[in-house]
PDB file of C-alpha atoms in Angstrom:
ATOM      1  CA  UNK A 107       0.000   0.000   0.000  1.00 95.00           C
ATOM      2  CA  UNK A 108       1.233   3.480  -0.934  1.00 97.00           C
ATOM      3  CA  UNK A 109      -0.046   6.554   0.921  1.00 98.00           C
ATOM      4  CA  UNK A 110       0.033   9.790  -1.099  1.00 97.00           C
ATOM      5  CA  UNK A 111      -0.391  13.302   0.219  1.00 96.00           C
ATOM      6  CA  UNK A 112      -1.177  15.975  -2.348  1.00 92.00           C
ATOM      7  CA  UNK A 113      -3.150  13.536  -4.485  1.00 90.00           C
ATOM      8  CA  UNK A 114      -5.443  16.328  -5.658  1.00 87.00           C
ATOM      9  CA  UNK A 115      -2.544  18.471  -6.872  1.00 89.00           C
ATOM     10  CA  UNK A 116      -1.040  18.773 -10.332  1.00 91.00           C
ATOM     11  CA  UNK A 117       1.678  16.166  -9.778  1.00 95.00           C
ATOM     12  CA  UNK A 118      -0.341  14.042  -7.362  1.00 94.00           C
ATOM     13  CA  UNK A 119      -3.235  13.347  -9.718  1.00 93.00           C
ATOM     14  CA  UNK A 120      -0.883  12.113 -12.430  1.00 95.00           C
ATOM     15  CA  UNK A 121       1.193  10.021 -10.022  1.00 96.00           C
ATOM     16  CA  UNK A 122      -1.890   8.497  -8.386  1.00 94.00           C
ATOM     17  CA  UNK A 123      -3.287   7.418 -11.741  1.00 94.00           C
ATOM     18  CA  UNK A 124       0.086   6.059 -12.846  1.00 95.00           C
ATOM     19  CA  UNK A 125       0.510   3.980  -9.692  1.00 96.00           C
ATOM     20  CA  UNK A 126      -2.981   2.485  -9.943  1.00 95.00           C
ATOM     21  CA  UNK A 127      -2.362   1.573 -13.587  1.00 94.00           C
ATOM     22  CA  UNK A 128       0.807  -0.223 -12.451  1.00 94.00           C
ATOM     23  CA  UNK A 129      -1.276  -2.321 -10.059  1.00 94.00           C
ATOM     24  CA  UNK A 130      -0.179  -0.543  -6.879  1.00 96.00           C
ATOM     25  CA  UNK A 131      -2.680  -0.200  -4.025  1.00 96.00           C
ATOM     26  CA  UNK A 132      -2.994   3.519  -3.283  1.00 96.00           C
ATOM     27  CA  UNK A 133      -4.468   5.494  -0.416  1.00 96.00           C
ATOM     28  CA  UNK A 134      -4.898   9.256  -0.863  1.00 94.00           C
ATOM     29  CA  UNK A 135      -4.682  11.425   2.249  1.00 94.00           C
ATOM     30  CA  UNK A 136      -6.974  14.447   1.992  1.00 90.00           C
ATOM     31  CA  UNK A 137      -7.264  17.286   4.443  1.00 85.00           C
ATOM     32  CA  UNK A 138     -10.738  18.088   5.804  1.00 82.00           C
ATOM     33  CA  UNK A 139     -12.476  20.523   3.465  1.00 72.00           C
ATOM     34  CA  UNK A 140     -15.916  21.697   2.417  1.00 65.00           C
ATOM     35  CA  UNK A 141     -14.745  21.615  -1.205  1.00 65.00           C
ATOM     36  CA  UNK A 142     -15.034  18.617  -3.505  1.00 62.00           C
ATOM     37  CA  UNK A 143     -11.547  17.135  -3.943  1.00 68.00           C
ATOM     38  CA  UNK A 144     -10.093  17.119  -7.459  1.00 71.00           C
ATOM     39  CA  UNK A 145      -9.212  13.441  -7.585  1.00 73.00           C
ATOM     40  CA  UNK A 146      -8.644  11.313 -10.700  1.00 74.00           C
ATOM     41  CA  UNK A 147     -11.828   9.669 -11.913  1.00 76.00           C
ATOM     42  CA  UNK A 148     -12.436   6.132 -13.079  1.00 79.00           C
ATOM     43  CA  UNK A 149      -9.649   4.448 -11.094  1.00 84.00           C
ATOM     44  CA  UNK A 150      -9.888   2.538  -7.791  1.00 88.00           C
ATOM     45  CA  UNK A 151      -8.054   3.819  -4.711  1.00 90.00           C
ATOM     46  CA  UNK A 152      -8.678   4.422  -1.016  1.00 91.00           C
ATOM     47  CA  UNK A 153      -9.283   7.824   0.539  1.00 91.00           C
ATOM     48  CA  UNK A 154      -8.627   8.870   4.127  1.00 93.00           C
ATOM     49  CA  UNK A 155      -9.327  12.265   5.680  1.00 93.00           C
ATOM     50  CA  UNK A 156      -6.935  13.963   8.078  1.00 94.00           C
ATOM     51  CA  UNK A 157      -5.043  17.186   8.567  1.00 93.00           C
ATOM     52  CA  UNK A 158      -1.279  16.840   8.807  1.00 94.00           C
ATOM     53  CA  UNK A 159      -1.614  18.648  12.131  1.00 93.00           C
ATOM     54  CA  UNK A 160      -3.652  15.698  13.481  1.00 95.00           C
ATOM     55  CA  UNK A 161      -1.035  13.150  14.522  1.00 96.00           C
ATOM     56  CA  UNK A 162      -3.563  10.471  15.486  1.00 96.00           C
ATOM     57  CA  UNK A 163      -5.315  10.893  12.147  1.00 96.00           C
ATOM     58  CA  UNK A 164      -2.197  10.530  10.037  1.00 96.00           C
ATOM     59  CA  UNK A 165      -0.917   7.700  12.238  1.00 97.00           C
ATOM     60  CA  UNK A 166      -4.131   5.818  11.425  1.00 97.00           C
ATOM     61  CA  UNK A 167      -3.702   6.674   7.740  1.00 97.00           C
ATOM     62  CA  UNK A 168      -0.258   5.018   7.825  1.00 97.00           C
ATOM     63  CA  UNK A 169      -1.603   1.644   8.996  1.00 96.00           C
ATOM     64  CA  UNK A 170      -0.676  -1.182   6.595  1.00 96.00           C
ATOM     65  CA  UNK A 171       1.257   1.295   4.427  1.00 97.00           C
ATOM     66  CA  UNK A 172       4.591   0.271   2.922  1.00 97.00           C
ATOM     67  CA  UNK A 173       5.523   3.589   1.281  1.00 98.00           C
ATOM     68  CA  UNK A 174       4.546   7.207   1.919  1.00 98.00           C
ATOM     69  CA  UNK A 175       4.892   9.724  -0.917  1.00 98.00           C
ATOM     70  CA  UNK A 176       4.671  13.237   0.491  1.00 98.00           C
ATOM     71  CA  UNK A 177       3.803  15.733  -2.245  1.00 96.00           C
ATOM     72  CA  UNK A 178       1.467  18.080  -0.384  1.00 87.00           C
ATOM     73  CA  UNK A 179       2.444  21.722  -0.263  1.00 80.00           C
ATOM     74  CA  UNK A 180       0.743  25.102  -0.331  1.00 68.00           C
ATOM     75  CA  UNK A 181       3.204  27.412  -2.019  1.00 57.00           C
ATOM     76  CA  UNK A 182       1.211  29.385  -4.543  1.00 55.00           C
ATOM     77  CA  UNK A 183       0.857  32.593  -2.582  1.00 53.00           C
ATOM     78  CA  UNK A 184       1.079  34.364   0.752  1.00 52.00           C
ATOM     79  CA  UNK A 185      -2.597  33.897   1.585  1.00 54.00           C
ATOM     80  CA  UNK A 186      -2.366  30.119   2.000  1.00 57.00           C
ATOM     81  CA  UNK A 187       1.270  29.646   2.968  1.00 62.00           C
ATOM     82  CA  UNK A 188       2.423  29.162   6.551  1.00 77.00           C
ATOM     83  CA  UNK A 189       5.996  27.789   6.812  1.00 83.00           C
ATOM     84  CA  UNK A 190       5.589  26.581  10.392  1.00 88.00           C
ATOM     85  CA  UNK A 191       2.528  24.557   9.399  1.00 90.00           C
ATOM     86  CA  UNK A 192       4.361  23.029   6.438  1.00 91.00           C
ATOM     87  CA  UNK A 193       7.320  21.987   8.571  1.00 94.00           C
ATOM     88  CA  UNK A 194       5.187  20.654  11.428  1.00 94.00           C
ATOM     89  CA  UNK A 195       2.997  18.696   9.016  1.00 95.00           C
ATOM     90  CA  UNK A 196       5.972  17.023   7.366  1.00 97.00           C
ATOM     91  CA  UNK A 197       7.510  16.227  10.758  1.00 97.00           C
ATOM     92  CA  UNK A 198       4.246  14.691  11.977  1.00 97.00           C
ATOM     93  CA  UNK A 199       3.896  12.594   8.848  1.00 98.00           C
ATOM     94  CA  UNK A 200       7.488  11.319   8.977  1.00 98.00           C
ATOM     95  CA  UNK A 201       7.220  10.424  12.663  1.00 97.00           C
ATOM     96  CA  UNK A 202       3.836   8.745  12.183  1.00 98.00           C
ATOM     97  CA  UNK A 203       5.242   6.775   9.256  1.00 98.00           C
ATOM     98  CA  UNK A 204       8.214   5.646  11.338  1.00 97.00           C
ATOM     99  CA  UNK A 205       5.949   4.584  14.204  1.00 97.00           C
ATOM    100  CA  UNK A 206       3.740   2.623  11.800  1.00 97.00           C
ATOM    101  CA  UNK A 207       6.726   0.749  10.370  1.00 97.00           C
ATOM    102  CA  UNK A 208       6.604   2.349   6.926  1.00 98.00           C
ATOM    103  CA  UNK A 209       9.525   1.050   4.861  1.00 97.00           C
ATOM    104  CA  UNK A 210      10.086   4.108   2.674  1.00 97.00           C
ATOM    105  CA  UNK A 211       9.242   7.813   2.866  1.00 98.00           C
ATOM    106  CA  UNK A 212       9.569   9.701  -0.427  1.00 98.00           C
ATOM    107  CA  UNK A 213       9.583  13.464  -0.001  1.00 98.00           C
ATOM    108  CA  UNK A 214       9.218  15.803  -2.961  1.00 97.00           C
ATOM    109  CA  UNK A 215      11.258  18.886  -2.160  1.00 96.00           C
ATOM    110  CA  UNK A 216      12.501  21.736  -4.383  1.00 92.00           C
ATOM    111  CA  UNK A 217      15.713  22.246  -6.296  1.00 93.00           C
ATOM    112  CA  UNK A 218      17.453  24.988  -4.341  1.00 90.00           C
ATOM    113  CA  UNK A 219      16.245  23.908  -0.890  1.00 92.00           C
ATOM    114  CA  UNK A 220      18.631  25.607   1.527  1.00 92.00           C
ATOM    115  CA  UNK A 221      18.184  26.567   5.165  1.00 90.00           C
ATOM    116  CA  UNK A 222      20.146  29.806   4.619  1.00 91.00           C
ATOM    117  CA  UNK A 223      18.304  30.851   1.464  1.00 89.00           C
ATOM    118  CA  UNK A 224      16.863  34.351   1.209  1.00 86.00           C
ATOM    119  CA  UNK A 225      13.631  32.834  -0.130  1.00 86.00           C
ATOM    120  CA  UNK A 226      10.904  31.488   2.144  1.00 85.00           C
ATOM    121  CA  UNK A 227       9.945  28.361   0.202  1.00 86.00           C
ATOM    122  CA  UNK A 228      13.584  27.272  -0.221  1.00 90.00           C
ATOM    123  CA  UNK A 229      14.221  27.649   3.513  1.00 92.00           C
ATOM    124  CA  UNK A 230      10.998  25.866   4.394  1.00 92.00           C
ATOM    125  CA  UNK A 231      11.716  22.920   2.109  1.00 94.00           C
ATOM    126  CA  UNK A 232      15.191  22.577   3.625  1.00 95.00           C
ATOM    127  CA  UNK A 233      13.686  22.443   7.123  1.00 96.00           C
ATOM    128  CA  UNK A 234      11.118  19.877   5.970  1.00 97.00           C
ATOM    129  CA  UNK A 235      13.956  17.771   4.556  1.00 97.00           C
ATOM    130  CA  UNK A 236      15.729  18.045   7.902  1.00 97.00           C
ATOM    131  CA  UNK A 237      12.600  16.834   9.703  1.00 97.00           C
ATOM    132  CA  UNK A 238      12.444  13.794   7.415  1.00 97.00           C
ATOM    133  CA  UNK A 239      16.134  12.976   7.888  1.00 96.00           C
ATOM    134  CA  UNK A 240      15.883  13.296  11.676  1.00 96.00           C
ATOM    135  CA  UNK A 241      12.991  10.846  11.846  1.00 95.00           C
ATOM    136  CA  UNK A 242      13.821   7.152  11.880  1.00 95.00           C
ATOM    137  CA  UNK A 243      11.849   6.391   8.721  1.00 96.00           C
ATOM    138  CA  UNK A 244      13.905   5.232   5.691  1.00 97.00           C
ATOM    139  CA  UNK A 245      13.717   8.091   3.211  1.00 97.00           C
ATOM    140  CA  UNK A 246      14.337   9.216  -0.347  1.00 98.00           C
ATOM    141  CA  UNK A 247      14.298  12.949  -1.114  1.00 98.00           C
ATOM    142  CA  UNK A 248      13.777  14.212  -4.650  1.00 98.00           C
ATOM    143  CA  UNK A 249      14.519  17.831  -5.520  1.00 97.00           C
ATOM    144  CA  UNK A 250      13.055  18.538  -8.961  1.00 97.00           C
ATOM    145  CA  UNK A 251      13.585  21.614 -11.052  1.00 96.00           C
ATOM    146  CA  UNK A 252      10.480  23.491 -12.202  1.00 95.00           C
ATOM    147  CA  UNK A 253       7.912  20.902 -13.303  1.00 97.00           C
ATOM    148  CA  UNK A 254       5.631  21.556 -16.263  1.00 97.00           C
ATOM    149  CA  UNK A 255       2.563  19.872 -17.711  1.00 96.00           C
ATOM    150  CA  UNK A 256      -1.219  20.299 -17.994  1.00 93.00           C
ATOM    151  CA  UNK A 257      -2.602  22.273 -15.008  1.00 89.00           C
ATOM    152  CA  UNK A 258       0.862  23.101 -13.679  1.00 93.00           C
ATOM    153  CA  UNK A 259       1.655  26.319 -11.824  1.00 89.00           C
ATOM    154  CA  UNK A 260       4.411  27.355 -14.228  1.00 93.00           C
ATOM    155  CA  UNK A 261       3.542  27.326 -17.923  1.00 96.00           C
ATOM    156  CA  UNK A 262      -0.128  28.008 -17.220  1.00 93.00           C
ATOM    157  CA  UNK A 263       0.901  31.080 -15.239  1.00 92.00           C
ATOM    158  CA  UNK A 264       3.082  32.220 -18.134  1.00 95.00           C
ATOM    159  CA  UNK A 265       0.177  31.744 -20.550  1.00 95.00           C
ATOM    160  CA  UNK A 266      -2.146  33.698 -18.247  1.00 94.00           C
ATOM    161  CA  UNK A 267       0.356  36.517 -17.830  1.00 94.00           C
ATOM    162  CA  UNK A 268       0.799  36.771 -21.603  1.00 95.00           C
ATOM    163  CA  UNK A 269      -2.963  36.819 -22.146  1.00 93.00           C
ATOM    164  CA  UNK A 270      -3.359  39.644 -19.627  1.00 92.00           C
ATOM    165  CA  UNK A 271      -0.485  41.648 -21.163  1.00 91.00           C
ATOM    166  CA  UNK A 272      -1.761  42.846 -24.551  1.00 87.00           C
ATOM    167  CA  UNK A 273       1.407  44.527 -25.868  1.00 92.00           C
ATOM    168  CA  UNK A 274       4.368  44.147 -23.537  1.00 95.00           C
ATOM    169  CA  UNK A 275       5.509  41.588 -20.985  1.00 95.00           C
ATOM    170  CA  UNK A 276       7.529  42.722 -17.978  1.00 94.00           C
ATOM    171  CA  UNK A 277      10.497  40.408 -17.490  1.00 95.00           C
ATOM    172  CA  UNK A 278      11.833  39.892 -13.970  1.00 94.00           C
ATOM    173  CA  UNK A 279      15.263  41.436 -14.431  1.00 93.00           C
ATOM    174  CA  UNK A 280      16.771  40.563 -17.790  1.00 94.00           C
ATOM    175  CA  UNK A 281      15.002  37.213 -18.018  1.00 95.00           C
ATOM    176  CA  UNK A 282      18.333  35.405 -17.946  1.00 96.00           C
ATOM    177  CA  UNK A 283      17.648  33.122 -14.964  1.00 96.00           C
ATOM    178  CA  UNK A 284      18.525  29.566 -15.968  1.00 97.00           C
ATOM    179  CA  UNK A 285      15.805  26.940 -15.634  1.00 97.00           C
ATOM    180  CA  UNK A 286      15.711  23.225 -16.403  1.00 98.00           C
ATOM    181  CA  UNK A 287      12.023  22.433 -16.999  1.00 98.00           C
ATOM    182  CA  UNK A 288      11.068  18.852 -16.155  1.00 98.00           C
ATOM    183  CA  UNK A 289       8.082  17.151 -17.834  1.00 98.00           C
ATOM    184  CA  UNK A 290       5.664  15.978 -15.144  1.00 98.00           C
ATOM    185  CA  UNK A 291       5.396  12.419 -16.478  1.00 97.00           C
ATOM    186  CA  UNK A 292       9.186  12.080 -16.332  1.00 98.00           C
ATOM    187  CA  UNK A 293       9.089  13.081 -12.666  1.00 98.00           C
ATOM    188  CA  UNK A 294       6.226  10.740 -11.755  1.00 98.00           C
ATOM    189  CA  UNK A 295       7.939   7.866 -13.575  1.00 97.00           C
ATOM    190  CA  UNK A 296      11.114   8.510 -11.590  1.00 97.00           C
ATOM    191  CA  UNK A 297       9.095   8.460  -8.366  1.00 97.00           C
ATOM    192  CA  UNK A 298       7.468   5.125  -9.239  1.00 96.00           C
ATOM    193  CA  UNK A 299      10.875   3.639  -9.998  1.00 94.00           C
ATOM    194  CA  UNK A 300      12.111   4.451  -6.493  1.00 94.00           C
ATOM    195  CA  UNK A 301       9.404   2.363  -4.812  1.00 93.00           C
ATOM    196  CA  UNK A 302      11.231  -0.957  -4.884  1.00 87.00           C
ATOM    197  CA  UNK A 303      14.830   0.131  -5.452  1.00 92.00           C
ATOM    198  CA  UNK A 304      16.839  -0.252  -2.224  1.00 93.00           C
ATOM    199  CA  UNK A 305      19.687   1.761  -3.753  1.00 94.00           C
ATOM    200  CA  UNK A 306      17.583   4.935  -3.494  1.00 95.00           C
ATOM    201  CA  UNK A 307      17.146   4.696   0.291  1.00 96.00           C
ATOM    202  CA  UNK A 308      18.883   7.478   2.171  1.00 96.00           C
ATOM    203  CA  UNK A 309      19.544   9.372  -1.047  1.00 96.00           C
ATOM    204  CA  UNK A 310      18.816  12.953  -2.117  1.00 97.00           C
ATOM    205  CA  UNK A 311      18.338  13.390  -5.852  1.00 97.00           C
ATOM    206  CA  UNK A 312      18.461  16.706  -7.692  1.00 97.00           C
ATOM    207  CA  UNK A 313      16.814  16.200 -11.071  1.00 97.00           C
ATOM    208  CA  UNK A 314      15.841  18.317 -14.044  1.00 97.00           C
ATOM    209  CA  UNK A 315      15.002  18.190 -17.713  1.00 97.00           C
ATOM    210  CA  UNK A 316      17.374  17.635 -20.656  1.00 97.00           C
ATOM    211  CA  UNK A 317      18.184  21.310 -21.355  1.00 97.00           C
ATOM    212  CA  UNK A 318      18.997  24.611 -19.719  1.00 98.00           C
ATOM    213  CA  UNK A 319      16.704  27.445 -20.790  1.00 98.00           C
ATOM    214  CA  UNK A 320      16.667  31.061 -19.731  1.00 98.00           C
ATOM    215  CA  UNK A 321      13.314  32.390 -18.633  1.00 97.00           C
ATOM    216  CA  UNK A 322      13.305  34.514 -21.787  1.00 98.00           C
ATOM    217  CA  UNK A 323      13.696  31.344 -23.882  1.00 98.00           C
ATOM    218  CA  UNK A 324      10.817  29.704 -22.015  1.00 98.00           C
ATOM    219  CA  UNK A 325       8.647  32.708 -22.845  1.00 97.00           C
ATOM    220  CA  UNK A 326       9.626  32.433 -26.503  1.00 98.00           C
ATOM    221  CA  UNK A 327       8.596  28.758 -26.545  1.00 98.00           C
ATOM    222  CA  UNK A 328       5.235  29.481 -24.912  1.00 97.00           C
ATOM    223  CA  UNK A 329       4.534  32.403 -27.238  1.00 97.00           C
ATOM    224  CA  UNK A 330       5.331  30.214 -30.246  1.00 97.00           C
ATOM    225  CA  UNK A 331       2.869  27.547 -29.083  1.00 96.00           C
ATOM    226  CA  UNK A 332       0.168  30.154 -28.416  1.00 95.00           C
ATOM    227  CA  UNK A 333       0.940  31.896 -31.722  1.00 94.00           C
ATOM    228  CA  UNK A 334       1.234  35.246 -30.004  1.00 95.00           C
ATOM    229  CA  UNK A 335       3.917  37.878 -29.581  1.00 96.00           C
ATOM    230  CA  UNK A 336       4.734  40.338 -26.828  1.00 96.00           C
ATOM    231  CA  UNK A 337       7.529  42.860 -26.465  1.00 96.00           C
ATOM    232  CA  UNK A 338       9.695  41.557 -23.620  1.00 96.00           C
ATOM    233  CA  UNK A 339      10.711  44.474 -21.410  1.00 96.00           C
ATOM    234  CA  UNK A 340      13.280  43.996 -18.606  1.00 95.00           C
ATOM    235  CA  UNK A 341      11.873  45.275 -15.310  1.00 94.00           C
ATOM    236  CA  UNK A 342      13.382  45.529 -11.847  1.00 93.00           C
ATOM    237  CA  UNK A 343      12.184  42.626  -9.640  1.00 90.00           C
ATOM    238  CA  UNK A 344      11.598  44.809  -6.524  1.00 90.00           C
ATOM    239  CA  UNK A 345       8.921  46.744  -8.405  1.00 92.00           C
ATOM    240  CA  UNK A 346       7.338  43.508  -9.612  1.00 92.00           C
ATOM    241  CA  UNK A 347       7.271  42.300  -6.008  1.00 91.00           C
ATOM    242  CA  UNK A 348       5.221  45.318  -5.001  1.00 93.00           C
ATOM    243  CA  UNK A 349       2.694  44.446  -7.699  1.00 90.00           C
ATOM    244  CA  UNK A 350       2.725  40.789  -6.669  1.00 89.00           C
ATOM    245  CA  UNK A 351       2.116  41.713  -3.022  1.00 88.00           C
ATOM    246  CA  UNK A 352      -0.878  43.837  -3.974  1.00 90.00           C
ATOM    247  CA  UNK A 353      -2.363  41.131  -6.206  1.00 88.00           C
ATOM    248  CA  UNK A 354      -1.910  38.452  -3.539  1.00 84.00           C
ATOM    249  CA  UNK A 355      -3.982  40.538  -1.144  1.00 84.00           C
ATOM    250  CA  UNK A 356      -6.689  41.388  -3.674  1.00 85.00           C
ATOM    251  CA  UNK A 357      -7.104  38.383  -5.988  1.00 84.00           C
ATOM    252  CA  UNK A 358      -7.929  34.785  -5.100  1.00 79.00           C
ATOM    253  CA  UNK A 359      -5.519  33.430  -7.701  1.00 81.00           C
ATOM    254  CA  UNK A 360      -3.106  36.173  -8.826  1.00 86.00           C
ATOM    255  CA  UNK A 361      -1.273  35.822 -12.157  1.00 87.00           C
ATOM    256  CA  UNK A 362       1.991  36.670 -10.417  1.00 88.00           C
ATOM    257  CA  UNK A 363       3.028  35.953  -6.831  1.00 86.00           C
ATOM    258  CA  UNK A 364       5.979  36.504  -4.540  1.00 86.00           C
ATOM    259  CA  UNK A 365       6.738  32.777  -4.779  1.00 84.00           C
ATOM    260  CA  UNK A 366       6.765  33.014  -8.571  1.00 86.00           C
ATOM    261  CA  UNK A 367       9.373  35.756  -8.357  1.00 90.00           C
ATOM    262  CA  UNK A 368      11.357  33.736  -5.803  1.00 88.00           C
ATOM    263  CA  UNK A 369      11.573  30.836  -8.251  1.00 87.00           C
ATOM    264  CA  UNK A 370      12.883  33.143 -10.949  1.00 91.00           C
ATOM    265  CA  UNK A 371      15.363  34.938  -8.701  1.00 90.00           C
ATOM    266  CA  UNK A 372      18.119  32.310  -8.925  1.00 90.00           C
ATOM    267  CA  UNK A 373      19.198  29.620 -11.371  1.00 93.00           C
ATOM    268  CA  UNK A 374      17.268  26.359 -10.866  1.00 93.00           C
ATOM    269  CA  UNK A 375      19.447  23.700 -12.463  1.00 95.00           C
ATOM    270  CA  UNK A 376      20.891  20.264 -11.789  1.00 96.00           C
ATOM    271  CA  UNK A 377      23.258  18.185 -13.928  1.00 95.00           C
ATOM    272  CA  UNK A 378      21.875  17.701 -17.425  1.00 95.00           C
ATOM    273  CA  UNK A 379      22.272  13.942 -17.069  1.00 95.00           C
ATOM    274  CA  UNK A 380      20.769  13.821 -13.564  1.00 95.00           C
ATOM    275  CA  UNK A 381      17.646  11.862 -14.520  1.00 95.00           C
ATOM    276  CA  UNK A 382      19.389   9.317 -16.799  1.00 95.00           C
ATOM    277  CA  UNK A 383      22.154   8.768 -14.246  1.00 94.00           C
ATOM    278  CA  UNK A 384      19.861   8.348 -11.237  1.00 93.00           C
ATOM    279  CA  UNK A 385      16.911   6.542 -12.824  1.00 93.00           C
ATOM    280  CA  UNK A 386      17.953   5.449 -16.317  1.00 92.00           C
ATOM    281  CA  UNK A 387      15.280   7.743 -17.714  1.00 94.00           C
ATOM    282  CA  UNK A 388      15.745  10.058 -20.697  1.00 94.00           C
ATOM    283  CA  UNK A 389      13.764  13.267 -20.030  1.00 95.00           C
ATOM    284  CA  UNK A 390      11.602  15.008 -22.620  1.00 95.00           C
ATOM    285  CA  UNK A 391      12.397  18.410 -24.118  1.00 96.00           C
ATOM    286  CA  UNK A 392      10.047  21.219 -23.200  1.00 97.00           C
ATOM    287  CA  UNK A 393       9.086  22.299 -26.715  1.00 95.00           C
ATOM    288  CA  UNK A 394       7.799  18.780 -27.445  1.00 92.00           C
ATOM    289  CA  UNK A 395       5.119  18.906 -24.741  1.00 95.00           C
ATOM    290  CA  UNK A 396       3.473  22.322 -24.702  1.00 96.00           C
ATOM    291  CA  UNK A 397       0.476  21.532 -26.898  1.00 94.00           C
ATOM    292  CA  UNK A 398      -1.850  21.501 -23.881  1.00 94.00           C
ATOM    293  CA  UNK A 399      -1.496  25.288 -23.674  1.00 95.00           C
ATOM    294  CA  UNK A 400      -3.485  25.676 -26.894  1.00 92.00           C
ATOM    295  CA  UNK A 401      -6.604  24.060 -25.452  1.00 83.00           C
ATOM    296  CA  UNK A 402      -7.705  26.761 -23.015  1.00 82.00           C
ATOM    297  CA  UNK A 403      -8.930  30.337 -23.038  1.00 87.00           C
ATOM    298  CA  UNK A 404      -6.533  31.887 -20.557  1.00 84.00           C
ATOM    299  CA  UNK A 405      -8.397  35.150 -19.977  1.00 82.00           C
ATOM    300  CA  UNK A 406     -11.689  33.325 -19.325  1.00 84.00           C
ATOM    301  CA  UNK A 407      -9.937  30.856 -17.036  1.00 83.00           C
ATOM    302  CA  UNK A 408      -8.309  33.681 -15.088  1.00 81.00           C
ATOM    303  CA  UNK A 409     -11.586  35.448 -14.345  1.00 81.00           C
ATOM    304  CA  UNK A 410     -13.283  32.140 -13.574  1.00 81.00           C
ATOM    305  CA  UNK A 411     -10.666  31.406 -10.919  1.00 75.00           C
ATOM    306  CA  UNK A 412     -11.294  34.747  -9.261  1.00 76.00           C
ATOM    307  CA  UNK A 413     -14.975  33.863  -8.833  1.00 74.00           C
ATOM    308  CA  UNK A 414     -14.562  30.432  -7.295  1.00 64.00           C
ATOM    309  CA  UNK A 415     -12.211  29.451  -4.506  1.00 50.00           C
ATOM    310  CA  UNK A 416      -9.143  27.990  -6.210  1.00 45.00           C
ATOM    311  CA  UNK A 417      -5.413  27.685  -5.778  1.00 43.00           C
ATOM    312  CA  UNK A 418      -4.912  25.491  -2.724  1.00 42.00           C
ATOM    313  CA  UNK A 419      -3.158  22.209  -3.091  1.00 35.00           C
ATOM    314  CA  UNK A 420      -5.245  19.764  -1.075  1.00 34.00           C
ATOM    315  CA  UNK A 421      -3.641  17.350   1.355  1.00 32.00           C
TER     316      UNK A 421
END
């Protein structure tokens, strides 16, 4: 039995479906909510309800579980992000898993996790990693670069920003931050391959896609897919942060957030051969998998998200 947190999120829904198709018994841990969870349809899996703050609840969820995959996070904006809650939740889950005799704890962190980082999410992820390592549960930590795919929080944000910017697009700085976009199915495949591989226990993997791209190059790829053009204008990040702060306090799902700017503030890269070396998997180039961006009306979607409550990653 595999217990997944974050099964309603972008990565979690794909991973959950992939595991079930491989014949793995899956249990999805959902936090209590009045909203209908966005779970994959048409596939069999168990569901259990508990907050990560409820130790007894998550301890019960870990019964008869061999592997825990901890994906849950709430890092889309200031409104729903509380670092102390993230760290405490991960610590509770790791300790509950250890007490229940779980054989493997897979934690999805971030590339750039560092306890001395100037950026909140990077510091928080580093402290969550530390909580996992200090527990007695056997662990594997994966630090992916920016992950892209249908319903992601990266390329869809770029598409929305372009749609809302009729003539010019304000680049954070010069747009020369290096990224290494990783196709979501490559990441979920790598996760599934760690389930029964004893060599991955106690390891921390930094993984990314097959190419380094500047943020400007990513924009060019997205604009080409959407068949649109914008004038890319370098803009000082501190001024963009002021705008992001205002939008985070006004909009339910802002097109730009402080976390978005944090991600683009430093290079987010691993070795180009990180995925083949660690998992024997050849990652997919970004330009080959952006067709999903053509299937949505980004302006309509943006205003729809402001009307309904959206943007939390359920766990």
